Every structure is written in C-alpha cells, then in structure tokens.
Amino acid sequence: MRYKCEIIYLFIIMMLITLALVQTVSAQQPYPMDMVKGALTSAYLPMQEERVTIKFWMKSELGKSLLTEIVTSKGQSITYTAEKIKECRNGTRLIFRGWYRDGELVTTKEAISINATSDAEYYAYYDVEYWIDVNLGYERVSEWIERGDEFRVEVPESKELSNNTKLIFQGWSGDFEGMDRFIKIKVYRPIKASAIWRRQYKVYIVSDPQAISEIVGGGWYDEGSEALIKVLEPVAFLNNGWTKAVVGEILADYELKKYEDLKFENVSEVSLDVLSPIFVVVRWRFYHRVLISSDYINSTIADDWVLDGRFAEYEVPKEYRWDNGTMIKFEKWVGDITSDLNPIKIQVRKPIRITVKWRVFYLVRYESAYPISTNLSNQSAWIERGSSIYFNASPTIRLLDEGVRVVFKGWRGALSQLSPYLMIEEVDQPLDLRAEWKKQYLLSIQAPDEAKIKDEIWMDSGASYEVYAPPIIPLSNDSRLTFIGWAGYDCSDP
C-alpha cells in the first residue's frame, strides 16, 4: 500500500513540474509543439503491471505431468483443486497424498489456495495402487494394493465345499505360475490370476421304498466324468395294461445347477454326466392310466400315467367357439367318474376312463330392415342344438308414409322361402338369415278425361314408367286441348 502511494505522489509532482516548464518556455521562446507533446507524453506514461506464472504439476512414482499453468497479476489469489482419485487403465489408480512446494508439504487437502506473489511451482503427489484380482475358486480376493507392498495368498491342497463339491489344487494361471500353494510377491503392477482346480462332485444314491436289489455307483466323481448307476428293474403291466408296476425308477436331481429332474423308467442302469452334485433316488411304484376323451376340441384330452394314491386335476374350457358359428359348453364328466365340476380333482386308485360331455350351440343371426316377430332375444343369438325357433315377417305390406310402402320379398341366406313365416323345428347348424323387402311408391297420373291417361300404380323404388300425353286433343265444339307440360313431379320429356 505504501509503495502505491509513493508512486501516485511522484506522478503528481512530475505533472506539476512539466506544466510549469511548458508555461515558462512559452513565455520566453517559442519551441516546436512536438517537443512539448513529447514532454507531456513522458510525464503521463503509465506504470507496467507486474505478472507472475504459477504451475501445478501431478507427480507419482510413474512420473510427472503438468496439470495447468496460470499467468496472473502479482498478488492475485488462486485456487486449484486436484482429483482425489485418478483412475488409469489396466487396473492402476493414483491416490492423492498432498500438495508440495520445494519438497515441503503445503496441504493434504485436494483444494489449494495461494497468493501469487512470485513465480512458483506446486506438485500434487499421488501414491500408486494396483488392482489385485485372484480367483481362488471358492472365493475371490479383489483389492487395491499400494505399489511396492507385499501380497500373500495360500490355498489348501483340497477344499471340500458345503454344496457337495470338492476342489483338488492343480496349479495357477495368469500372473501366478507353478504348483506352489503359497504365493508371496511384491506388487509393482496389476495382478490377475486364478487357481486351477480339478473339481469333484458327490453322487448320492437312496432307495424309496427299500431297495430289492443292490444299487452301485455312488461316491466322488471328477467334473465331466460319467457316473454309472446300476439297478435291477423288471416291469410288469396289470389290468390289461391299464396299471404299470415299475420296480425301478431313477430320478437324478442336479441340485446345484437347478436342472429339472431327469427321469429314467424301464432301465436297469443309467449313465449320468457329472456336471454338479447329483442326488439319485431309485423308487419302485405303481402307476394307473387316466384316459379322458372328447367328441370335440381333441379326441384325447388327457392320457396320463398317475402314481397310485396321487391326486390329478383336469380342466377343459368352459366354452369353446369355432369361426364357423359353432360353440360348445362344458356339461359334465361321464364314465368311471360322473361330475359337473370343472376343473375336477381325482384321487387315482385304479385305472380311470372318462368322457367329456358337451352342450352344442349354433349362432343364429337374422337381418331385417323392418320389425319382425321371433322368439330370439337378439338379432344374433347362440341357440342350443335341437331347439325350435321361428320368424314371422307379417304383415307383408307395410305403409310407411303417404304414397310409400314396403313389400316383403322373402327369406334369404342359409334358408330361402317366400312365405313370411319361417319355422325351424330343430336347429342343427349355424344360420344366417335375411328378410328382404322392396320399397314402392304410389304413382298417380291426373289428366283431362279426353286424354285417357289417368292411372294409379305402385312402383318399385328405382323402376321407370312411361306415359304418353297427346300433344293435341280435338274437342267437339270447335275447340281443342293442347299439351303444355307435366306438373307435380320432375319428369323428362319423351
């Protein structure tokens, strides 16, 4: 502040001296104006602003690089923020340690604020860390290790897991090599390695009910090998083939892989690919055949072998429609079991044969531009097979307005007849009927009696009618009638 005041004070003095000099010279002797202007320019030349350069660097064991370079006015306040963590490629990252100047710690905070009084360089120091990813097979070791630190890992010769799986150590792959189960290494780069194991799975065998023959094939197996399970398995059919006695049934459950059970019947031995632990159940059971037939949809609704004593549930559509105007509705089950429940649940203790009984309906539709009598509730209705329906289009002639009427022409569609009364005793097919009507208009022609063209006629809509009016009609008393035109309707001249 004191320095600035002195400069201002000196500047004011120089201005006063210059002005006095100019006035004295002007009074004594004329000088060129260029010389006066030069003196004034020298007196008013401003002071140059002083600038400084601040450089911010990033530095680690991997080297250094310039983050930014700031040129600013001397005394200016500057703030710069470094990244706390800098992610690099290939499993390497830098962790911010602090800001340093001339080897001395300035601050451990990422943000640094300084007063730029002179050129300076600041270094953001970073520690180097490497990503360690070691797959042990039964667990994974993944962590960041600082460069130069020691990393240790050890695996057992064999490892039995809780899921009926056992691992046999075979060596290392990746950044670790050899057969040594204990690894100790100083970290100077990212590490990715995996323990190589020979995997074994346990195959369990149980019998339900008590086995009647020896079962072999249980124990530990290498992954990808085959387990041979052997049983004696005679099969007999009873009740004319409707009951099946299976002494041996083998179910293989790959419990870890969540595969569906593999079911083997009528065999004395099975070979299983060992891809996970296997739980093998050998059972001896009785099965009964359940056959459900139908006249519609499918001839066979179900044909199942059901375990003795088990419940089986069956269901058919409550109704089913075809595009041809036919519909069926479930009525009941008949046969070894009679029931109107749908779905039906059955406990199977013997062979069962059932037939589905249906009610059949046909779609009956009719169209009429004018009201008719019928026992149908709507113009489109489902009618049960065997039902009686009627249609009556009487009266066949209906006056709509003065000079306008409609006349019934007949029934068309699935059935055709001219009579307005249509009776169907037993419906046995889909019906699409249409009552046809024609509209008629009353044509009245009025003219003098001498023209002899008076007439009244009902004409179909759209029909044409020609009438001739004589251009001249002589009368008896030396007079005549002359045709001058038609009135009352838009007619065309002949």
Coordinates of C-alpha atoms in Angstrom, one line a residue:
M1 CA 0.0 0.0 0.0
R2 CA 2.8 2.4 0.9
Y3 CA 4.5 1.6 -2.4
K4 CA 1.4 2.5 -4.4
C5 CA 1.0 5.9 -2.5
E6 CA 4.6 6.8 -3.3
I7 CA 4.1 6.2 -7.0
I8 CA 1.0 8.3 -7.1
Y9 CA 2.8 11.1 -5.2
L10 CA 5.7 11.1 -7.6
F11 CA 3.4 11.1 -10.6
I12 CA 1.6 14.3 -9.3
I13 CA 4.9 16.1 -8.8
M14 CA 6.1 15.3 -12.3
M15 CA 2.9 16.6 -13.8
L16 CA 3.3 19.9 -11.9
I17 CA 6.9 20.4 -13.0
T18 CA 6.0 19.7 -16.6
L19 CA 3.2 22.2 -16.6
A20 CA 5.4 24.9 -15.1
L21 CA 8.2 24.1 -17.7
V22 CA 5.7 24.5 -20.5
Q23 CA 4.4 27.8 -19.3
T24 CA 8.0 29.2 -18.8
V25 CA 9.2 28.2 -22.2
S26 CA 6.1 29.5 -23.9
A27 CA 6.7 32.9 -22.3
Q28 CA 10.4 33.2 -23.2
Q29 CA 10.9 31.5 -26.5
P30 CA 8.8 29.7 -29.0
Y31 CA 9.6 26.0 -29.2
P32 CA 8.1 23.4 -31.6
M33 CA 4.9 21.8 -30.3
D34 CA 6.3 18.4 -31.0
M35 CA 8.8 18.9 -28.2
V36 CA 6.1 20.0 -25.8
K37 CA 4.0 17.0 -26.7
G38 CA 7.0 14.7 -26.2
A39 CA 7.5 16.1 -22.7
L40 CA 3.8 15.6 -21.9
T41 CA 3.8 12.0 -23.2
S42 CA 6.8 11.2 -21.0
A43 CA 5.1 12.7 -18.0
Y44 CA 1.8 10.7 -18.5
L45 CA 3.3 7.2 -19.4
P46 CA 1.5 4.6 -17.0
M47 CA 3.4 2.1 -14.9
Q48 CA 3.6 -1.5 -16.4
E49 CA 1.5 -4.2 -14.3
E50 CA 3.8 -7.0 -13.0
R51 CA 2.7 -10.6 -13.9
V52 CA 3.7 -13.9 -12.3
T53 CA 3.4 -17.6 -13.5
I54 CA 2.1 -20.4 -11.3
K55 CA 2.4 -24.0 -12.4
F56 CA 0.6 -27.0 -11.0
W57 CA 2.1 -30.5 -11.5
M58 CA 1.0 -34.0 -10.8
K59 CA 3.7 -36.4 -9.6
S60 CA 4.0 -40.1 -8.7
E61 CA 6.4 -42.9 -9.0
L62 CA 5.2 -43.3 -12.6
G63 CA 6.4 -39.8 -13.5
K64 CA 5.0 -36.3 -13.6
S65 CA 2.9 -34.2 -15.9
L66 CA 1.8 -30.6 -16.0
L67 CA -1.8 -30.1 -14.8
T68 CA -2.1 -26.4 -15.7
E69 CA -0.1 -23.2 -16.0
I70 CA -1.7 -19.9 -14.8
V71 CA -0.3 -16.4 -15.6
T72 CA -1.9 -13.8 -13.4
S73 CA -1.3 -10.4 -11.8
K74 CA 1.1 -10.3 -8.9
G75 CA -0.7 -10.6 -5.6
Q76 CA -3.7 -12.3 -7.1
S77 CA -5.4 -15.2 -5.1
I78 CA -5.5 -18.5 -6.9
T79 CA -7.4 -21.8 -6.0
Y80 CA -6.8 -25.1 -7.7
T81 CA -8.4 -28.5 -6.9
A82 CA -6.8 -31.8 -7.7
E83 CA -8.6 -35.1 -8.2
K84 CA -8.7 -37.3 -5.1
I85 CA -8.5 -40.5 -7.1
K86 CA -7.3 -40.7 -10.7
E87 CA -8.4 -43.9 -12.4
C88 CA -5.9 -45.2 -15.0
R89 CA -6.3 -48.1 -17.5
N90 CA -5.2 -51.7 -16.8
G91 CA -6.0 -51.8 -13.1
T92 CA -4.0 -48.8 -12.0
R93 CA -5.1 -45.8 -10.0
L94 CA -3.4 -42.8 -8.2
I95 CA -4.4 -41.7 -4.7
F96 CA -3.9 -38.0 -3.8
R97 CA -1.4 -37.6 -0.9
G98 CA -1.0 -33.8 -0.8
W99 CA 0.3 -30.6 -2.3
Y100 CA 4.1 -29.9 -2.1
R101 CA 6.3 -26.9 -3.0
D102 CA 10.1 -27.3 -3.0
G103 CA 9.7 -30.7 -1.4
E104 CA 7.7 -29.4 1.5
L105 CA 4.1 -30.4 2.3
V106 CA 1.7 -27.4 1.8
T107 CA -1.6 -29.1 2.5
T108 CA -3.2 -32.6 2.4
K109 CA -6.5 -31.2 1.0
E110 CA -7.3 -31.5 -2.7
A111 CA -8.1 -27.8 -3.0
I112 CA -5.1 -25.4 -2.6
S113 CA -5.4 -21.6 -2.4
I114 CA -2.2 -19.4 -2.8
N115 CA -1.3 -15.7 -3.1
A116 CA 0.6 -15.3 -6.4
T117 CA 3.4 -13.0 -5.3
S118 CA 6.1 -14.6 -7.4
D119 CA 6.6 -17.4 -10.0
A120 CA 6.1 -20.8 -8.3
E121 CA 5.5 -24.5 -9.0
Y122 CA 3.3 -26.8 -6.9
Y123 CA 3.2 -30.6 -7.0
A124 CA 0.2 -32.8 -6.3
Y125 CA 1.8 -36.0 -5.1
Y126 CA 0.0 -39.3 -5.8
D127 CA 0.5 -42.8 -4.4
V128 CA 0.3 -45.6 -7.0
E129 CA -2.1 -48.5 -6.3
Y130 CA -2.6 -51.7 -8.4
W131 CA -5.7 -53.8 -8.6
I132 CA -5.2 -57.4 -7.4
D133 CA -7.8 -59.9 -8.6
V134 CA -7.2 -63.5 -7.6
N135 CA -9.9 -66.1 -8.1
L136 CA -9.3 -69.0 -5.7
G137 CA -12.2 -71.0 -7.0
Y138 CA -14.1 -71.0 -3.7
E139 CA -13.7 -67.3 -3.1
R140 CA -12.3 -64.2 -4.8
V141 CA -9.6 -61.9 -3.5
S142 CA -10.0 -58.4 -5.0
E143 CA -8.4 -55.3 -3.5
W144 CA -6.2 -52.3 -4.2
I145 CA -2.5 -52.7 -3.1
E146 CA 0.0 -49.9 -2.9
R147 CA 3.0 -50.1 -5.2
G148 CA 5.8 -52.0 -3.5
D149 CA 3.7 -53.6 -0.8
E150 CA 3.7 -57.3 -0.3
F151 CA 0.8 -59.5 -1.2
R152 CA 0.3 -63.1 0.2
V153 CA -2.2 -65.8 -0.6
E154 CA -2.4 -69.5 0.1
V155 CA -4.7 -72.3 -1.0
P156 CA -5.2 -75.8 0.5
E157 CA -4.3 -79.0 -1.3
S158 CA -8.0 -79.9 -1.4
K159 CA -11.1 -77.9 -0.4
E160 CA -14.4 -79.5 0.3
L161 CA -17.3 -77.1 -0.1
S162 CA -20.6 -77.1 1.6
N163 CA -22.5 -77.9 -1.6
N164 CA -21.2 -81.5 -2.0
T165 CA -18.3 -80.2 -4.2
K166 CA -14.6 -80.8 -3.6
L167 CA -11.7 -78.9 -5.2
I168 CA -8.3 -80.5 -5.9
F169 CA -5.5 -77.9 -6.4
Q170 CA -3.7 -78.2 -9.8
G171 CA -1.7 -75.0 -10.1
W172 CA -2.0 -71.4 -11.1
S173 CA -2.9 -69.5 -14.3
G174 CA -2.5 -65.8 -15.2
D175 CA 0.2 -63.8 -13.4
F176 CA 1.0 -66.6 -11.0
E177 CA 2.6 -69.8 -12.2
G178 CA 3.7 -73.2 -10.9
M179 CA 2.3 -75.6 -8.4
D180 CA 3.3 -73.8 -5.2
R181 CA 0.2 -73.3 -3.0
F182 CA 1.7 -70.4 -1.1
I183 CA 2.3 -67.1 -3.1
K184 CA 4.3 -64.1 -1.7
I185 CA 5.0 -61.3 -4.1
K186 CA 5.8 -57.5 -4.1
V187 CA 3.4 -55.6 -6.2
Y188 CA 4.7 -53.4 -9.0
R189 CA 1.9 -53.9 -11.5
P190 CA -1.7 -55.1 -11.6
I191 CA -2.2 -58.8 -10.9
K192 CA -4.8 -61.1 -12.3
A193 CA -4.6 -64.8 -11.5
S194 CA -6.7 -67.9 -10.9
A195 CA -6.2 -71.0 -9.0
I196 CA -6.6 -74.1 -11.2
W197 CA -8.6 -76.9 -9.6
R198 CA -9.8 -80.3 -10.5
R199 CA -13.4 -80.2 -9.4
Q200 CA -15.2 -83.2 -8.0
Y201 CA -18.9 -83.7 -7.2
K202 CA -20.6 -86.1 -4.8
V203 CA -23.2 -88.5 -6.2
Y204 CA -25.7 -89.7 -3.5
I205 CA -27.9 -92.7 -4.0
V206 CA -31.0 -93.5 -1.9
S207 CA -33.8 -96.0 -2.4
D208 CA -37.5 -95.4 -2.0
P209 CA -39.0 -97.8 -0.9
Q210 CA -36.4 -100.2 0.4
A211 CA -34.3 -101.5 -2.5
I212 CA -34.9 -105.0 -3.6
S213 CA -31.6 -105.2 -5.4
E214 CA -28.1 -103.8 -4.9
I215 CA -27.5 -100.2 -6.2
V216 CA -24.0 -99.2 -7.1
G217 CA -22.4 -96.0 -8.4
G218 CA -22.3 -93.5 -5.5
G219 CA -19.2 -91.5 -4.5
W220 CA -16.9 -88.7 -5.7
Y221 CA -16.5 -88.0 -9.4
D222 CA -14.4 -85.7 -11.4
E223 CA -16.3 -82.9 -13.2
G224 CA -17.2 -84.0 -16.7
S225 CA -16.8 -87.7 -16.0
E226 CA -19.7 -90.2 -16.1
A227 CA -21.4 -91.9 -13.1
L228 CA -22.8 -95.4 -13.9
I229 CA -25.8 -96.2 -11.7
K230 CA -27.0 -99.8 -11.8
V231 CA -30.2 -101.4 -10.5
L232 CA -32.4 -104.4 -11.4
E233 CA -35.6 -103.1 -12.9
P234 CA -38.2 -105.6 -14.1
V235 CA -41.5 -104.1 -15.2
A236 CA -45.0 -105.7 -15.3
F237 CA -48.3 -104.5 -16.7
L238 CA -51.6 -105.4 -14.9
N239 CA -55.3 -104.9 -15.5
N240 CA -55.0 -105.5 -19.2
G241 CA -52.2 -102.9 -19.5
W242 CA -54.0 -100.1 -17.5
T243 CA -51.8 -100.5 -14.5
K244 CA -48.0 -100.4 -14.6
A245 CA -45.7 -101.8 -11.9
V246 CA -42.3 -100.3 -12.1
V247 CA -39.8 -101.9 -9.8
G248 CA -37.1 -99.4 -10.6
E249 CA -37.5 -95.7 -11.4
I250 CA -34.4 -93.4 -11.3
L251 CA -34.7 -89.7 -10.6
A252 CA -31.5 -87.7 -10.9
D253 CA -31.5 -84.2 -9.5
Y254 CA -28.7 -81.8 -10.4
E255 CA -29.3 -79.7 -7.3
L256 CA -26.6 -77.0 -7.8
K257 CA -27.3 -76.4 -11.4
K258 CA -31.1 -76.3 -10.7
Y259 CA -31.7 -78.7 -13.6
E260 CA -35.1 -80.3 -13.8
D261 CA -35.2 -83.9 -12.5
L262 CA -34.0 -86.5 -15.1
K263 CA -36.5 -89.3 -15.0
F264 CA -35.5 -92.8 -16.2
E265 CA -38.0 -95.7 -16.5
N266 CA -37.8 -99.3 -17.6
V267 CA -34.0 -99.4 -17.5
S268 CA -31.6 -101.4 -15.4
E269 CA -28.8 -98.9 -15.5
V270 CA -28.2 -95.2 -16.3
S271 CA -25.1 -93.2 -17.1
L272 CA -25.1 -89.6 -15.8
D273 CA -22.8 -86.7 -16.8
V274 CA -21.4 -85.4 -13.6
L275 CA -21.6 -81.6 -14.0
S276 CA -22.7 -80.8 -10.5
P277 CA -23.6 -82.8 -7.3
I278 CA -26.3 -85.4 -8.1
F279 CA -28.9 -86.7 -5.8
V280 CA -30.2 -90.1 -7.2
V281 CA -33.4 -91.6 -6.0
V282 CA -34.4 -95.1 -7.0
R283 CA -38.1 -95.8 -6.5
W284 CA -40.5 -98.7 -7.0
R285 CA -44.0 -97.5 -7.8
F286 CA -47.4 -98.4 -9.3
Y287 CA -48.9 -96.2 -12.0
H288 CA -52.5 -96.1 -13.2
R289 CA -53.6 -94.9 -16.6
V290 CA -56.1 -92.0 -16.8
L291 CA -57.7 -91.5 -20.2
I292 CA -60.1 -88.6 -20.9
S293 CA -61.7 -88.4 -24.3
S294 CA -64.0 -86.0 -26.0
D295 CA -66.0 -85.6 -29.2
Y296 CA -64.8 -82.0 -29.6
I297 CA -61.6 -79.9 -29.5
N298 CA -59.3 -83.0 -29.2
S299 CA -60.3 -86.6 -29.2
T300 CA -57.9 -87.2 -26.3
I301 CA -58.0 -84.6 -23.6
A302 CA -55.5 -86.5 -21.3
D303 CA -53.7 -89.8 -21.4
D304 CA -51.5 -89.9 -18.3
W305 CA -49.8 -92.4 -16.0
V306 CA -50.6 -91.3 -12.5
L307 CA -48.9 -92.6 -9.4
D308 CA -51.1 -94.7 -7.2
G309 CA -52.8 -92.6 -4.5
R310 CA -51.9 -89.3 -6.1
F311 CA -54.4 -86.6 -7.0
A312 CA -54.7 -85.5 -10.6
E313 CA -56.5 -82.4 -11.7
Y314 CA -58.0 -81.9 -15.1
E315 CA -59.8 -79.0 -16.7
V316 CA -61.3 -78.3 -20.1
P317 CA -62.6 -75.0 -21.5
K318 CA -65.9 -74.0 -20.0
E319 CA -66.8 -73.0 -23.6
Y320 CA -65.1 -73.2 -26.9
R321 CA -66.0 -71.4 -30.2
W322 CA -65.1 -72.1 -33.8
D323 CA -65.1 -69.5 -36.6
N324 CA -68.0 -71.3 -38.3
G325 CA -70.6 -70.2 -35.8
T326 CA -70.5 -73.3 -33.6
M327 CA -69.9 -73.2 -29.8
I328 CA -69.7 -75.9 -27.2
K329 CA -70.2 -75.5 -23.4
F330 CA -69.0 -78.0 -20.8
E331 CA -71.8 -80.0 -19.3
K332 CA -70.2 -82.8 -17.2
W333 CA -67.8 -85.7 -17.0
V334 CA -69.2 -89.2 -17.5
G335 CA -67.7 -92.7 -17.3
D336 CA -65.8 -94.1 -14.3
I337 CA -66.4 -90.7 -12.6
T338 CA -69.5 -88.5 -13.1
S339 CA -69.3 -84.9 -12.1
D340 CA -70.2 -81.4 -13.3
L341 CA -67.2 -79.8 -11.6
N342 CA -64.7 -78.2 -13.9
P343 CA -61.8 -78.4 -13.1
I344 CA -62.1 -81.8 -11.5
K345 CA -59.7 -83.3 -8.9
I346 CA -59.4 -87.1 -8.8
Q347 CA -57.5 -89.4 -6.4
V348 CA -56.2 -92.2 -8.6
R349 CA -56.5 -95.6 -7.0
K350 CA -57.3 -97.6 -10.2
P351 CA -57.4 -97.0 -14.0
I352 CA -59.9 -94.3 -15.0
R353 CA -61.7 -93.7 -18.3
I354 CA -63.8 -90.6 -18.6
T355 CA -65.6 -88.8 -21.5
V356 CA -66.3 -85.1 -21.6
K357 CA -70.0 -84.3 -22.4
W358 CA -70.7 -81.0 -24.1
R359 CA -73.8 -78.9 -24.9
V360 CA -73.7 -77.7 -28.6
F361 CA -74.8 -74.2 -29.6
Y362 CA -75.2 -72.6 -33.1
L363 CA -75.0 -69.0 -33.9
V364 CA -78.3 -67.8 -35.4
R365 CA -78.4 -64.3 -36.9
Y366 CA -81.1 -62.5 -38.9
E367 CA -81.4 -59.2 -40.6
S368 CA -84.5 -57.2 -41.4
A369 CA -84.8 -53.6 -42.2
Y370 CA -88.3 -53.6 -40.6
P371 CA -89.6 -55.3 -37.4
I372 CA -90.5 -59.0 -37.4
S373 CA -91.7 -61.4 -34.8
T374 CA -89.3 -64.1 -33.4
N375 CA -88.5 -66.0 -30.3
L376 CA -84.9 -64.9 -30.5
S377 CA -83.8 -62.3 -27.9
N378 CA -81.4 -60.5 -30.2
Q379 CA -80.7 -60.4 -33.9
S380 CA -77.6 -62.5 -33.1
A381 CA -78.0 -65.3 -30.6
W382 CA -76.5 -68.7 -29.6
I383 CA -79.2 -71.4 -29.9
E384 CA -78.7 -74.8 -28.4
R385 CA -78.8 -77.7 -30.8
G386 CA -82.3 -79.2 -31.1
S387 CA -84.1 -76.0 -30.1
S388 CA -87.0 -74.6 -32.1
I389 CA -87.1 -71.0 -33.5
Y390 CA -89.5 -69.1 -35.7
F391 CA -89.5 -65.8 -37.7
N392 CA -92.7 -64.0 -38.9
A393 CA -92.4 -61.1 -41.3
S394 CA -96.1 -60.4 -41.4
P395 CA -97.7 -58.1 -42.4
T396 CA -96.0 -58.4 -45.7
I397 CA -97.2 -55.0 -46.9
R398 CA -96.5 -52.0 -44.7
L399 CA -97.4 -48.4 -45.4
L400 CA -94.5 -46.2 -44.3
D401 CA -95.9 -42.8 -45.4
E402 CA -98.4 -41.3 -47.7
G403 CA -97.7 -42.9 -51.1
V404 CA -94.8 -45.0 -49.7
R405 CA -94.8 -48.7 -48.6
V406 CA -92.6 -51.8 -48.3
V407 CA -93.4 -55.3 -49.5
F408 CA -91.8 -58.5 -48.1
K409 CA -90.0 -60.4 -50.8
G410 CA -88.8 -63.5 -48.9
W411 CA -86.2 -65.1 -46.7
R412 CA -82.6 -65.4 -48.0
G413 CA -79.4 -66.8 -46.6
A414 CA -79.0 -70.3 -45.0
L415 CA -82.6 -70.9 -45.8
S416 CA -84.7 -69.4 -48.6
Q417 CA -88.5 -69.2 -48.9
L418 CA -91.1 -66.7 -50.0
S419 CA -93.5 -67.2 -47.1
P420 CA -93.1 -64.6 -44.3
Y421 CA -93.4 -67.3 -41.6
L422 CA -90.3 -69.4 -41.1
M423 CA -90.3 -72.2 -38.6
I424 CA -87.2 -74.3 -37.7
E425 CA -88.1 -77.3 -35.6
E426 CA -84.6 -78.4 -34.6
V427 CA -81.6 -76.2 -35.1
D428 CA -78.7 -78.3 -36.3
Q429 CA -76.4 -75.8 -37.9
P430 CA -75.4 -72.1 -37.8
L431 CA -78.0 -69.9 -39.5
D432 CA -77.6 -66.6 -41.2
L433 CA -80.9 -65.3 -42.4
R434 CA -82.1 -62.1 -44.1
A435 CA -85.6 -60.7 -44.6
E436 CA -85.7 -59.0 -47.9
W437 CA -88.0 -56.0 -48.5
K438 CA -88.7 -53.8 -51.5
K439 CA -89.9 -50.2 -51.3
Q440 CA -92.7 -49.0 -53.5
Y441 CA -94.0 -45.5 -54.4
L442 CA -97.6 -44.7 -55.5
L443 CA -97.6 -43.1 -58.9
S444 CA -100.8 -41.0 -59.6
I445 CA -101.4 -39.5 -63.0
Q446 CA -104.1 -36.9 -63.5
A447 CA -105.2 -35.5 -66.9
P448 CA -108.4 -34.4 -68.6
D449 CA -110.8 -37.3 -69.3
E450 CA -110.3 -36.8 -73.0
A451 CA -106.6 -37.7 -72.6
K452 CA -107.5 -41.1 -71.2
I453 CA -104.2 -41.5 -69.2
K454 CA -105.5 -41.3 -65.7
D455 CA -103.9 -44.1 -63.5
E456 CA -102.6 -45.1 -60.0
I457 CA -99.9 -47.7 -59.8
W458 CA -97.4 -48.8 -57.0
M459 CA -93.9 -48.8 -58.5
D460 CA -90.7 -50.4 -57.1
S461 CA -88.1 -48.0 -55.9
G462 CA -85.8 -47.3 -58.9
A463 CA -88.2 -48.5 -61.5
S464 CA -89.1 -46.4 -64.5
Y465 CA -92.6 -45.7 -66.0
E466 CA -93.5 -44.2 -69.3
V467 CA -96.7 -42.3 -70.0
Y468 CA -97.7 -40.6 -73.3
A469 CA -99.7 -37.4 -73.4
P470 CA -101.2 -36.5 -76.8
P471 CA -99.9 -33.1 -77.8
I472 CA -103.4 -32.0 -79.2
I473 CA -106.8 -33.4 -78.3
P474 CA -109.7 -32.1 -80.5
L475 CA -113.0 -31.3 -78.8
S476 CA -116.5 -31.3 -80.4
N477 CA -117.3 -27.6 -80.2
D478 CA -114.5 -26.3 -82.5
S479 CA -112.1 -26.4 -79.6
R480 CA -109.1 -28.4 -78.6
L481 CA -106.7 -29.2 -75.8
T482 CA -103.0 -28.5 -76.3
F483 CA -100.4 -30.3 -74.1
I484 CA -98.1 -27.8 -72.4
G485 CA -96.2 -29.9 -69.8
W486 CA -96.2 -32.0 -66.7
A487 CA -96.6 -30.6 -63.2
G488 CA -96.2 -32.1 -59.7
Y489 CA -93.1 -34.3 -60.4
D490 CA -89.7 -33.9 -62.0
C491 CA -90.3 -35.6 -65.3
S492 CA -88.3 -35.8 -68.5
D493 CA -89.9 -35.1 -71.9
P494 CA -90.2 -38.1 -74.1

